[in-house]
Short mmCIF file of C-alpha atoms in Angstrom, two decimals:
data_model
loop_
_atom_site.label_atom_id
_atom_site.label_comp_id
_atom_site.label_asym_id
_atom_site.label_seq_id
_atom_site.Cartn_x
_atom_site.Cartn_y
_atom_site.Cartn_z
CA UNK A 1 24.03 -5.57 3.27
CA UNK A 2 27.20 -3.56 3.53
CA UNK A 3 27.54 -1.57 6.73
CA UNK A 4 24.85 -3.31 8.75
CA UNK A 5 27.13 -5.73 10.56
CA UNK A 6 29.39 -2.86 11.64
CA UNK A 7 26.41 -0.81 12.76
CA UNK A 8 24.92 -3.73 14.62
CA UNK A 9 28.14 -4.29 16.53
CA UNK A 10 28.02 -0.71 17.76
CA UNK A 11 24.26 -0.65 18.34
CA UNK A 12 23.82 2.60 16.47
CA UNK A 13 22.65 3.86 13.10
CA UNK A 14 21.31 1.29 10.66
CA UNK A 15 21.04 0.88 6.92
CA UNK A 16 17.94 -0.42 5.21
CA UNK A 17 17.08 -3.25 2.85
CA UNK A 18 15.78 -2.69 -0.67
CA UNK A 19 13.48 -0.94 -1.01
CA UNK A 20 12.80 0.06 2.53
CA UNK A 21 13.58 1.69 5.77
CA UNK A 22 15.24 0.96 9.04
CA UNK A 23 14.31 1.08 12.61
CA UNK A 24 15.20 3.58 15.24
CA UNK A 25 18.59 3.81 16.84
CA UNK A 26 17.46 3.36 20.40
CA UNK A 27 14.51 3.73 22.75
CA UNK A 28 13.39 7.00 24.23
CA UNK A 29 10.82 9.75 24.03
CA UNK A 30 13.33 12.04 22.28
CA UNK A 31 13.08 10.14 19.03
CA UNK A 32 11.51 11.72 16.00
CA UNK A 33 8.04 10.33 15.69
CA UNK A 34 8.20 8.33 18.92
CA UNK A 35 4.77 9.71 19.82
CA UNK A 36 3.33 8.47 16.54
CA UNK A 37 2.22 4.98 17.42
CA UNK A 38 -0.25 2.68 15.73
CA UNK A 39 -2.91 4.67 17.56
CA UNK A 40 -2.46 7.76 15.41
CA UNK A 41 -5.66 8.81 13.68
CA UNK A 42 -5.59 11.05 10.62
CA UNK A 43 -2.82 12.36 8.40
CA UNK A 44 0.56 13.33 9.82
CA UNK A 45 2.65 15.51 7.55
CA UNK A 46 6.18 14.38 6.90
CA UNK A 47 8.76 16.72 5.43
CA UNK A 48 11.94 16.34 3.40
CA UNK A 49 14.78 18.86 3.56
CA UNK A 50 17.32 18.62 0.77
CA UNK A 51 20.97 19.69 0.91
CA UNK A 52 23.11 19.66 -2.22
CA UNK A 53 26.37 17.75 -2.06
CA UNK A 54 29.40 19.86 -2.88
CA UNK A 55 31.65 18.56 -5.63
CA UNK A 56 35.26 18.00 -4.65
CA UNK A 57 36.21 16.50 -8.00
CA UNK A 58 34.50 14.72 -10.86
CA UNK A 59 34.43 11.54 -8.77
CA UNK A 60 34.01 12.91 -5.22
CA UNK A 61 31.35 14.91 -3.39
CA UNK A 62 30.38 15.58 0.22
CA UNK A 63 28.15 17.59 2.51
CA UNK A 64 28.20 18.35 6.24
CA UNK A 65 25.19 19.76 8.09
CA UNK A 66 24.93 20.47 11.82
CA UNK A 67 22.22 21.96 14.01
CA UNK A 68 19.56 21.08 11.48
CA UNK A 69 15.89 20.69 12.26
CA UNK A 70 15.41 17.25 13.75
CA UNK A 71 14.89 14.41 11.32
CA UNK A 72 14.38 10.66 11.64
CA UNK A 73 15.48 9.23 8.31
CA UNK A 74 17.99 10.19 5.64
CA UNK A 75 19.22 9.08 2.25
CA UNK A 76 21.04 10.33 -0.83
CA UNK A 77 19.43 10.97 -4.20
CA UNK A 78 20.40 12.23 -7.64
CA UNK A 79 18.62 13.60 -10.68
CA UNK A 80 18.75 10.72 -13.18
CA UNK A 81 17.21 7.51 -11.84
CA UNK A 82 19.04 5.43 -14.45
CA UNK A 83 22.48 6.86 -13.60
CA UNK A 84 24.79 4.69 -11.53
CA UNK A 85 27.01 5.92 -8.73
CA UNK A 86 30.41 4.28 -8.79
CA UNK A 87 32.38 4.07 -5.60
CA UNK A 88 30.91 4.30 -2.09
CA UNK A 89 28.13 6.45 -0.67
CA UNK A 90 28.68 6.77 3.07
CA UNK A 91 26.70 8.65 5.71
CA UNK A 92 26.57 9.31 9.41
CA UNK A 93 24.31 11.32 11.71
CA UNK A 94 24.48 13.19 15.00
CA UNK A 95 22.20 12.25 17.87
CA UNK A 96 20.03 15.24 18.73
CA UNK A 97 20.17 14.52 22.46
CA UNK A 98 23.74 13.35 23.12
CA UNK A 99 25.50 15.12 20.27
CA UNK A 100 27.40 11.94 19.47
CA UNK A 101 28.12 11.03 15.86
CA UNK A 102 27.38 7.54 14.60
CA UNK A 103 29.99 5.59 12.65
CA UNK A 104 30.00 5.91 8.89
CA UNK A 105 27.73 3.42 7.13
CA UNK A 106 27.57 2.61 3.45
CA UNK A 107 24.31 3.15 1.57
CA UNK A 108 23.41 1.05 -1.45
CA UNK A 109 21.50 2.47 -4.42
CA UNK A 110 17.94 1.30 -5.04
CA UNK A 111 17.21 -0.48 -8.31
CA UNK A 112 15.99 1.93 -10.98
CA UNK A 113 12.51 1.12 -12.25
CA UNK A 114 11.41 -0.72 -9.11
CA UNK A 115 8.11 1.18 -9.31
CA UNK A 116 8.05 1.18 -13.10
CA UNK A 117 9.22 3.88 -15.46
CA UNK A 118 8.17 7.17 -13.89
CA UNK A 119 8.79 10.67 -15.30
CA UNK A 120 10.72 12.73 -12.79
CA UNK A 121 11.84 9.74 -10.71
CA UNK A 122 15.19 10.23 -9.00
CA UNK A 123 17.96 7.81 -8.34
CA UNK A 124 18.30 7.14 -4.64
CA UNK A 125 19.99 5.06 -1.99
CA UNK A 126 18.32 3.07 0.69
CA UNK A 127 17.32 5.40 3.50
CA UNK A 128 18.76 5.20 7.01
CA UNK A 129 16.50 5.54 10.05
CA UNK A 130 18.39 7.45 12.76
CA UNK A 131 15.65 8.02 15.34
CA UNK A 132 16.20 11.66 16.28
CA UNK A 133 19.14 13.50 14.72
CA UNK A 134 20.13 17.12 14.13
CA UNK A 135 23.22 16.67 12.01
CA UNK A 136 24.37 14.59 9.06
CA UNK A 137 27.38 14.10 6.86
CA UNK A 138 27.69 12.32 3.52
CA UNK A 139 30.74 11.50 1.45
CA UNK A 140 30.81 9.93 -2.01
CA UNK A 141 33.96 8.74 -3.72
CA UNK A 142 36.26 5.93 -4.73
CA UNK A 143 34.88 5.37 -8.21
CA UNK A 144 36.52 5.92 -11.58
CA UNK A 145 33.53 7.46 -13.38
CA UNK A 146 32.08 10.93 -12.95
CA UNK A 147 29.31 11.22 -10.38
CA UNK A 148 25.75 11.84 -11.59
CA UNK A 149 24.37 15.35 -11.46
CA UNK A 150 22.10 16.64 -8.74
CA UNK A 151 23.43 14.70 -5.74
CA UNK A 152 21.46 15.64 -2.63
CA UNK A 153 21.19 14.62 1.00
CA UNK A 154 17.51 14.07 1.88
CA UNK A 155 16.55 14.53 5.55
CA UNK A 156 13.09 13.16 6.37
CA UNK A 157 11.00 14.13 9.39
CA UNK A 158 8.15 11.58 9.47
CA UNK A 159 6.03 13.94 11.56
CA UNK A 160 5.16 13.76 15.22
CA UNK A 161 2.75 15.17 17.77
CA UNK A 162 3.87 18.21 19.77
CA UNK A 163 6.26 19.87 17.34
CA UNK A 164 8.86 22.18 18.84
CA UNK A 165 8.59 25.98 18.77
CA UNK A 166 9.13 27.12 15.26
CA UNK A 167 6.43 24.81 14.01
CA UNK A 168 3.77 27.32 15.03
CA UNK A 169 3.68 28.98 11.64
CA UNK A 170 3.22 25.52 10.15
CA UNK A 171 0.19 25.00 12.36
CA UNK A 172 -1.91 27.48 10.40
CA UNK A 173 -1.27 25.46 7.26
CA UNK A 174 -1.72 22.08 8.89
CA UNK A 175 -5.49 22.31 8.79
CA UNK A 176 -5.34 22.93 5.05
CA UNK A 177 -2.97 20.00 4.64
CA UNK A 178 -5.25 17.74 6.66
CA UNK A 179 -8.26 18.86 4.66
CA UNK A 180 -6.44 18.17 1.40
CA UNK A 181 -5.34 14.77 2.64
CA UNK A 182 -8.86 13.92 3.78
CA UNK A 183 -10.27 15.09 0.46
CA UNK A 184 -7.70 13.07 -1.48
CA UNK A 185 -8.35 10.05 0.70
CA UNK A 186 -12.10 10.40 0.23
CA UNK A 187 -11.78 10.69 -3.53
CA UNK A 188 -9.63 7.58 -3.70
CA UNK A 189 -11.99 5.73 -1.40
CA UNK A 190 -14.83 6.52 -3.78
CA UNK A 191 -12.75 5.34 -6.72
CA UNK A 192 -11.76 2.19 -4.84
CA UNK A 193 -15.41 1.45 -4.14
CA UNK A 194 -15.93 1.20 -7.88
CA UNK A 195 -13.37 -1.62 -8.00
CA UNK A 196 -14.74 -5.05 -7.26
CA UNK A 197 -13.87 -6.27 -3.76
CA UNK A 198 -11.15 -8.85 -3.51
CA UNK A 199 -12.19 -12.49 -3.45
CA UNK A 200 -13.17 -14.21 -0.24
CA UNK A 201 -10.32 -16.10 1.43
CA UNK A 202 -10.35 -19.49 3.09
CA UNK A 203 -8.23 -17.98 5.89
CA UNK A 204 -9.35 -15.23 8.28
CA UNK A 205 -8.45 -11.66 7.41
CA UNK A 206 -5.86 -10.52 9.98
CA UNK A 207 -6.06 -7.26 11.89
CA UNK A 208 -4.18 -4.59 9.95
CA UNK A 209 -3.40 -1.02 11.02
CA UNK A 210 -4.98 1.05 8.21
CA UNK A 211 -3.17 3.90 6.54
CA UNK A 212 -5.23 6.54 8.34
CA UNK A 213 -4.28 5.08 11.70
CA UNK A 214 -0.52 5.15 11.06
CA UNK A 215 -0.89 8.69 9.81
CA UNK A 216 -0.46 8.36 6.06
CA UNK A 217 -0.50 11.76 4.36
CA UNK A 218 -2.76 10.87 1.45
CA UNK A 219 -2.16 14.22 -0.23
CA UNK A 220 1.13 12.68 -1.37
CA UNK A 221 -0.75 10.03 -3.36
CA UNK A 222 -2.64 11.61 -6.22
CA UNK A 223 -2.41 8.71 -8.68
CA UNK A 224 -4.30 5.91 -7.01
CA UNK A 225 -3.28 2.26 -6.97
CA UNK A 226 -2.48 -0.14 -9.78
CA UNK A 227 -3.95 -3.63 -9.57
CA UNK A 228 -2.28 -6.76 -10.88
CA UNK A 229 -3.09 -7.17 -14.55
CA UNK A 230 -4.06 -10.81 -14.06
CA UNK A 231 -6.03 -9.97 -10.94
CA UNK A 232 -4.38 -12.84 -9.10
CA UNK A 233 -1.71 -13.00 -6.39
CA UNK A 234 0.45 -16.08 -6.88
CA UNK A 235 3.23 -15.50 -4.35
CA UNK A 236 4.14 -13.46 -1.31
CA UNK A 237 7.70 -12.09 -0.98
CA UNK A 238 9.14 -11.53 2.49
CA UNK A 239 11.54 -8.64 3.13
CA UNK A 240 13.31 -7.09 6.08
CA UNK A 241 14.11 -3.41 6.42
CA UNK A 242 17.68 -4.20 7.51
CA UNK A 243 17.84 -2.15 10.67
CA UNK A 244 20.09 -3.51 13.38
CA UNK A 245 19.49 -1.25 16.37
CA UNK A 246 16.62 -1.85 18.82
CA UNK A 247 13.34 0.00 18.49
CA UNK A 248 10.11 0.26 20.41
CA UNK A 249 6.92 -0.90 18.75
CA UNK A 250 5.44 2.53 19.50
CA UNK A 251 7.91 3.84 16.89
CA UNK A 252 6.63 1.54 14.15
CA UNK A 253 4.06 3.96 12.73
CA UNK A 254 6.71 6.67 12.40
CA UNK A 255 9.03 4.24 10.61
CA UNK A 256 6.26 3.38 8.15
CA UNK A 257 5.54 7.09 7.62
CA UNK A 258 9.22 7.75 7.03
CA UNK A 259 9.24 5.08 4.33
CA UNK A 260 6.12 6.53 2.76
CA UNK A 261 7.55 10.04 2.60
CA UNK A 262 10.93 8.90 1.30
CA UNK A 263 9.52 6.60 -1.37
CA UNK A 264 7.21 9.31 -2.69
CA UNK A 265 9.12 12.56 -2.19
CA UNK A 266 12.65 11.30 -2.73
CA UNK A 267 12.31 8.33 -5.06
CA UNK A 268 9.36 9.77 -6.96
CA UNK A 269 7.29 6.61 -6.52
CA UNK A 270 3.51 6.62 -6.52
CA UNK A 271 3.36 5.38 -2.90
CA UNK A 272 5.24 3.37 -0.29
CA UNK A 273 6.70 0.31 -1.97
CA UNK A 274 5.65 -2.54 0.33
CA UNK A 275 2.12 -3.95 0.36
CA UNK A 276 2.27 -4.69 4.09
CA UNK A 277 4.71 -4.25 6.95
CA UNK A 278 5.00 -5.99 10.31
CA UNK A 279 6.91 -5.02 13.43
CA UNK A 280 8.56 -7.21 16.05
CA UNK A 281 5.38 -7.16 18.13
CA UNK A 282 3.46 -8.73 15.26
CA UNK A 283 1.46 -5.61 14.36
CA UNK A 284 0.62 -5.55 10.66
CA UNK A 285 0.47 -2.23 8.78
CA UNK A 286 -1.26 -1.52 5.50
CA UNK A 287 1.38 -0.36 3.03
CA UNK A 288 0.60 0.60 -0.54
CA UNK A 289 -2.95 1.89 -0.91
CA UNK A 290 -5.65 0.11 -2.85
CA UNK A 291 -7.33 -2.16 -0.34
CA UNK A 292 -6.12 -4.90 1.99
CA UNK A 293 -8.42 -7.36 0.20
CA UNK A 294 -7.35 -6.43 -3.34
CA UNK A 295 -4.44 -7.52 -5.58
CA UNK A 296 -2.47 -4.27 -5.37
CA UNK A 297 0.79 -3.99 -7.29
CA UNK A 298 3.64 -2.91 -5.05
CA UNK A 299 7.25 -1.90 -5.64
CA UNK A 300 9.22 -4.49 -3.70
CA UNK A 301 10.73 -7.32 -5.78
CA UNK A 302 12.19 -6.09 -9.06
CA UNK A 303 10.99 -8.21 -11.98
CA UNK A 304 8.24 -10.00 -10.05
CA UNK A 305 5.91 -7.29 -8.74
CA UNK A 306 3.20 -8.05 -11.29
CA UNK A 307 2.10 -11.40 -9.81
CA UNK A 308 2.89 -11.05 -6.14
CA UNK A 309 2.39 -9.20 -2.87
CA UNK A 310 4.83 -8.46 -0.05
CA UNK A 311 5.37 -8.18 3.69
CA UNK A 312 8.38 -6.31 5.08
CA UNK A 313 9.57 -6.99 8.62
CA UNK A 314 10.83 -3.92 10.48
CA UNK A 315 14.28 -4.92 11.65
CA UNK A 316 17.62 -6.32 10.52
CA UNK A 317 17.65 -10.10 10.38
CA UNK A 318 21.15 -10.63 9.09
CA UNK A 319 22.45 -11.84 12.44
CA UNK A 320 19.26 -12.67 14.35
CA UNK A 321 15.96 -14.18 13.32
CA UNK A 322 12.62 -12.42 13.41
CA UNK A 323 10.52 -12.59 16.57
CA UNK A 324 7.81 -15.25 16.87
CA UNK A 325 5.25 -12.44 16.78
CA UNK A 326 6.63 -11.09 13.50
CA UNK A 327 6.66 -14.58 11.99
CA UNK A 328 3.06 -15.07 13.06
CA UNK A 329 2.12 -11.75 11.45
CA UNK A 330 3.69 -12.84 8.16
CA UNK A 331 1.96 -16.21 8.37
CA UNK A 332 -1.46 -14.65 8.95
CA UNK A 333 -1.07 -12.32 5.98
CA UNK A 334 0.30 -15.08 3.74
CA UNK A 335 -2.58 -17.40 4.62
CA UNK A 336 -5.13 -14.65 3.97
CA UNK A 337 -3.74 -13.31 0.69
CA UNK A 338 -2.84 -16.69 -0.81
CA UNK A 339 -6.12 -18.14 0.46
CA UNK A 340 -7.95 -15.60 -1.67
CA UNK A 341 -6.54 -17.23 -4.79
CA UNK A 342 -6.62 -20.95 -3.91
CA UNK A 343 -2.88 -21.09 -3.25
CA UNK A 344 -1.05 -23.14 -0.62
CA UNK A 345 1.44 -21.13 1.45
CA UNK A 346 3.56 -24.29 1.64
CA UNK A 347 3.37 -24.87 -2.09
CA UNK A 348 4.95 -23.70 -5.32
CA UNK A 349 3.87 -21.46 -8.15
CA UNK A 350 5.08 -20.24 -11.53
CA UNK A 351 5.98 -16.58 -12.04
CA UNK A 352 6.93 -14.88 -15.28
CA UNK A 353 10.10 -12.80 -15.05
CA UNK A 354 9.64 -9.14 -15.83
CA UNK A 355 13.38 -8.48 -16.17
CA UNK A 356 16.56 -10.24 -17.18
CA UNK A 357 18.75 -10.55 -14.10
CA UNK A 358 20.17 -12.93 -11.48
CA UNK A 359 19.02 -13.57 -7.94
CA UNK A 360 21.19 -13.83 -4.83
CA UNK A 361 21.89 -17.53 -5.43
CA UNK A 362 23.03 -16.83 -9.00
CA UNK A 363 19.93 -18.17 -10.72
CA UNK A 364 19.45 -16.39 -14.05
CA UNK A 365 16.08 -15.04 -15.12
CA UNK A 366 15.18 -14.00 -18.65
CA UNK A 367 12.37 -11.51 -19.14
CA UNK A 368 9.19 -13.17 -20.36
CA UNK A 369 10.15 -16.67 -19.25
CA UNK A 370 8.39 -18.70 -16.52
CA UNK A 371 10.15 -19.81 -13.33
CA UNK A 372 9.10 -21.84 -10.32
CA UNK A 373 8.98 -20.15 -6.90
CA UNK A 374 7.77 -21.09 -3.46
CA UNK A 375 4.46 -19.36 -2.81
CA UNK A 376 6.13 -17.77 0.22
CA UNK A 377 9.54 -16.63 -1.01
CA UNK A 378 12.27 -14.31 0.17
CA UNK A 379 13.28 -11.14 -1.64
CA UNK A 380 16.61 -12.80 -2.48
CA UNK A 381 14.79 -15.53 -4.42
CA UNK A 382 13.80 -12.98 -7.05
CA UNK A 383 16.58 -10.38 -6.84
CA UNK A 384 20.28 -10.13 -6.05
CA UNK A 385 20.09 -9.03 -2.41
CA UNK A 386 20.68 -10.57 1.01
CA UNK A 387 17.15 -9.55 1.99
CA UNK A 388 15.29 -10.79 4.05
CA UNK A 389 18.51 -11.49 5.97
CA UNK A 390 20.54 -14.62 6.58
CA UNK A 391 18.63 -15.49 9.74
CA UNK A 392 15.09 -14.69 8.61
CA UNK A 393 15.44 -16.51 5.30
CA UNK A 394 15.66 -19.99 6.91
CA UNK A 395 12.63 -19.10 9.03
CA UNK A 396 10.47 -18.90 5.91
CA UNK A 397 9.96 -22.65 6.05
CA UNK A 398 8.53 -22.29 9.55
CA UNK A 399 6.13 -19.68 8.18
CA UNK A 400 5.11 -21.90 5.29
CA UNK A 401 4.19 -24.76 7.61
CA UNK A 402 2.43 -22.63 10.22
CA UNK A 403 -0.73 -21.85 8.29
CA UNK A 404 -4.21 -23.38 8.34
CA UNK A 405 -5.37 -26.16 6.05
CA UNK A 406 -4.83 -24.80 2.55
CA UNK A 407 -6.88 -25.02 -0.63
CA UNK A 408 -9.85 -26.26 1.37
CA UNK A 409 -12.83 -26.74 -0.91
CA UNK A 410 -16.06 -28.64 -1.39
CA UNK A 411 -15.85 -30.87 -4.45
CA UNK A 412 -19.15 -32.73 -4.48
CA UNK A 413 -22.58 -32.80 -2.88
CA UNK A 414 -24.22 -36.24 -2.78
CA UNK A 415 -21.51 -37.42 -5.18
CA UNK A 416 -22.32 -34.77 -7.79
CA UNK A 417 -19.41 -32.39 -8.58
CA UNK A 418 -19.83 -28.78 -7.54
CA UNK A 419 -17.64 -25.67 -7.53
CA UNK A 420 -17.52 -22.86 -4.99
CA UNK A 421 -20.56 -20.64 -5.38
CA UNK A 422 -22.54 -23.38 -7.11
CA UNK A 423 -25.96 -24.74 -6.20
CA UNK A 424 -26.98 -28.34 -5.65
CA UNK A 425 -30.52 -29.70 -5.35
CA UNK A 426 -30.87 -32.73 -3.11
CA UNK A 427 -33.46 -34.87 -1.40
CA UNK A 428 -32.89 -36.76 1.80
CA UNK A 429 -29.55 -36.89 3.66
CA UNK A 430 -26.69 -34.56 2.73
CA UNK A 431 -23.18 -35.90 2.02
CA UNK A 432 -20.39 -33.40 1.31
CA UNK A 433 -17.03 -34.41 -0.19
CA UNK A 434 -14.11 -32.02 0.38
CA UNK A 435 -10.36 -31.78 -0.03
CA UNK A 436 -7.32 -29.86 1.17
CA UNK A 437 -3.71 -29.73 -0.02
CA UNK A 438 -2.50 -29.90 3.59
CA UNK A 439 -1.33 -33.32 4.73
CA UNK A 440 -3.83 -35.19 6.91
CA UNK A 441 -1.47 -35.55 9.92
CA UNK A 442 -1.44 -31.75 10.22
CA UNK A 443 -5.23 -31.43 10.43
CA UNK A 444 -7.10 -32.08 13.65
CA UNK A 445 -10.69 -32.10 12.45
CA UNK A 446 -13.22 -30.93 9.88
CA UNK A 447 -16.67 -29.51 10.61
CA UNK A 448 -19.64 -29.42 8.28
CA UNK A 449 -21.28 -26.00 8.56
CA UNK A 450 -24.87 -25.42 7.54
CA UNK A 451 -25.86 -21.76 7.59
CA UNK A 452 -22.78 -21.10 9.73
CA UNK A 453 -23.60 -23.71 12.37
CA UNK A 454 -21.53 -26.90 12.84
CA UNK A 455 -23.75 -29.94 12.35
CA UNK A 456 -21.16 -32.70 11.99
CA UNK A 457 -17.48 -33.21 12.89
CA UNK A 458 -15.09 -35.71 11.32
CA UNK A 459 -11.43 -36.60 11.81
CA UNK A 460 -8.52 -34.80 10.14
CA UNK A 461 -8.01 -37.62 7.65
CA UNK A 462 -11.64 -37.64 6.49
CA UNK A 463 -12.80 -36.45 3.10
CA UNK A 464 -16.59 -36.64 3.61
CA UNK A 465 -19.09 -35.33 6.15
CA UNK A 466 -22.80 -36.13 6.23
CA UNK A 467 -25.93 -34.93 7.97
CA UNK A 468 -29.68 -34.60 7.56
CA UNK A 469 -30.89 -31.10 6.69
CA UNK A 470 -34.39 -29.68 6.74
CA UNK A 471 -36.02 -28.65 3.46
CA UNK A 472 -35.06 -25.22 2.16
CA UNK A 473 -32.03 -23.38 0.82
CA UNK A 474 -28.85 -23.62 2.89
CA UNK A 475 -25.31 -22.20 2.81
CA UNK A 476 -22.90 -25.11 3.24
CA UNK A 477 -19.19 -24.94 4.10
CA UNK A 478 -16.38 -27.05 5.55
CA UNK A 479 -14.26 -25.68 8.39
CA UNK A 480 -10.86 -27.21 9.15
CA UNK A 481 -8.94 -26.86 12.39
CA UNK A 482 -5.26 -27.72 12.10
CA UNK A 483 -3.28 -29.16 14.97
CA UNK A 484 -1.57 -25.78 15.30
CA UNK A 485 -4.96 -24.24 16.12
CA UNK A 486 -5.28 -22.36 12.80
CA UNK A 487 -8.71 -22.40 11.18
CA UNK A 488 -9.71 -22.20 7.54
CA UNK A 489 -13.15 -22.32 5.96
CA UNK A 490 -14.09 -23.35 2.45
CA UNK A 491 -15.93 -21.03 0.15
CA UNK A 492 -19.65 -21.78 0.35
CA UNK A 493 -21.97 -23.72 -1.88
CA UNK A 494 -25.75 -23.51 -1.83
CA UNK A 495 -27.76 -26.65 -1.17
CA UNK A 496 -31.47 -26.63 -1.91
CA UNK A 497 -33.06 -29.48 0.01
CA UNK A 498 -36.30 -30.68 -1.52
CA UNK A 499 -38.74 -32.82 0.45
CA UNK A 500 -39.07 -36.43 -0.70
CA UNK A 501 -42.01 -37.27 -2.91
CA UNK A 502 -44.68 -39.40 -1.24
CA UNK A 503 -45.83 -42.74 -2.52
CA UNK A 504 -48.34 -41.11 -4.83
CA UNK A 505 -45.67 -38.87 -6.33
CA UNK A 506 -46.75 -35.79 -4.38
CA UNK A 507 -44.19 -33.70 -2.58
CA UNK A 508 -44.52 -34.16 1.15
CA UNK A 509 -45.53 -31.19 3.31
#
């Protein structure tokens, strides 16, 4: 991404990857939202202040603002989402503590229609996370065509505990805001309850910081989620938020809130674009609302949102790879979400293009046509962007191979075929045939579970486990432990064990 290498060299302000945010410009308690950690409980109101750019000519515009209220994130927007800005959009900010100005960085426009066609949606650049700033400047120019109307600088305060003096008059309204957010959240929770829960996964559900805990202001989201039309997630796209400066993991919740506010209030989207986010400490955050277990449609990979989910890594991975903790967070989410739909995170899938375009490698897609993807893919595989960064992209193969045994399933009971959820009636000993798409050398062992209790263990290259079970109805599963320590469990089948008939044809007691 343009500007990030320059910013990284200076260790200052950072630009963000489509469609997301960046991370803070340096550690310290002075940063906007630095008190808003993953431990926040309840809605935190974020605000956007808008300053109109002043026209210098048909092709140039600028704005300079100093001594503003503190903000943590900024971007540029314009009235018509379909209008293109020719030339460069550059921005810089002033540190609220030191008074120093950052270098100019170039902002790239977001793709129009990333969250579908939305009345009132604005065109916008990527936002820039600046930590804690009280001044900003923007300049636009260098193009040959007239600039679009309604150019504005958007300054986002993601909200924080202990607002400065001057926020007192806001305090009287904050209770109303919280009540509205709680009411909106409750209404959506009731609506979500009417939607069938997502399918059970063969992989464990990872710990995820829920929206309430990172302080999502649910009063911003009055539309509710959209679920994938096919009800099936076929791929997971990995992103980075393209921020090059260091940040503390206690800032992560504020970064997520900043994204949420910008995506809704500036872009005009229905919600934050990413399905999930993960920081360098490996903490996973719930992104777009609708349920961690459900196939929620996000706004993350233009042309391929309708069959996929996403995880965005907070950080710029153009020059350095993601942390082992972040990679593990991605792997856990990929295993869980793909395991819900019998997909192998080290496999391939077919996605139908929703737009005619090219990806970063130059591969052409035609809307309505099928194309093969890795089940864990990078943003650049579906769209023309460097995201998830030159150093994180090669790490995707490590993620793909770090999961549990995939597509683990019981195929037969006493040599009679059976599907997950089915029932088999047997007499005598129990023999269970099973399979996995993971290569045998990667699996350490399999356990036969009867009513949740291991009753037999076989080697990682086995395909059958047997035991003797008492008469009655039993829940039977296979649990695999890979050599990497990851565990997966097949969906259950029911086995009704019937006592053998005695010599006279009577059922034994």
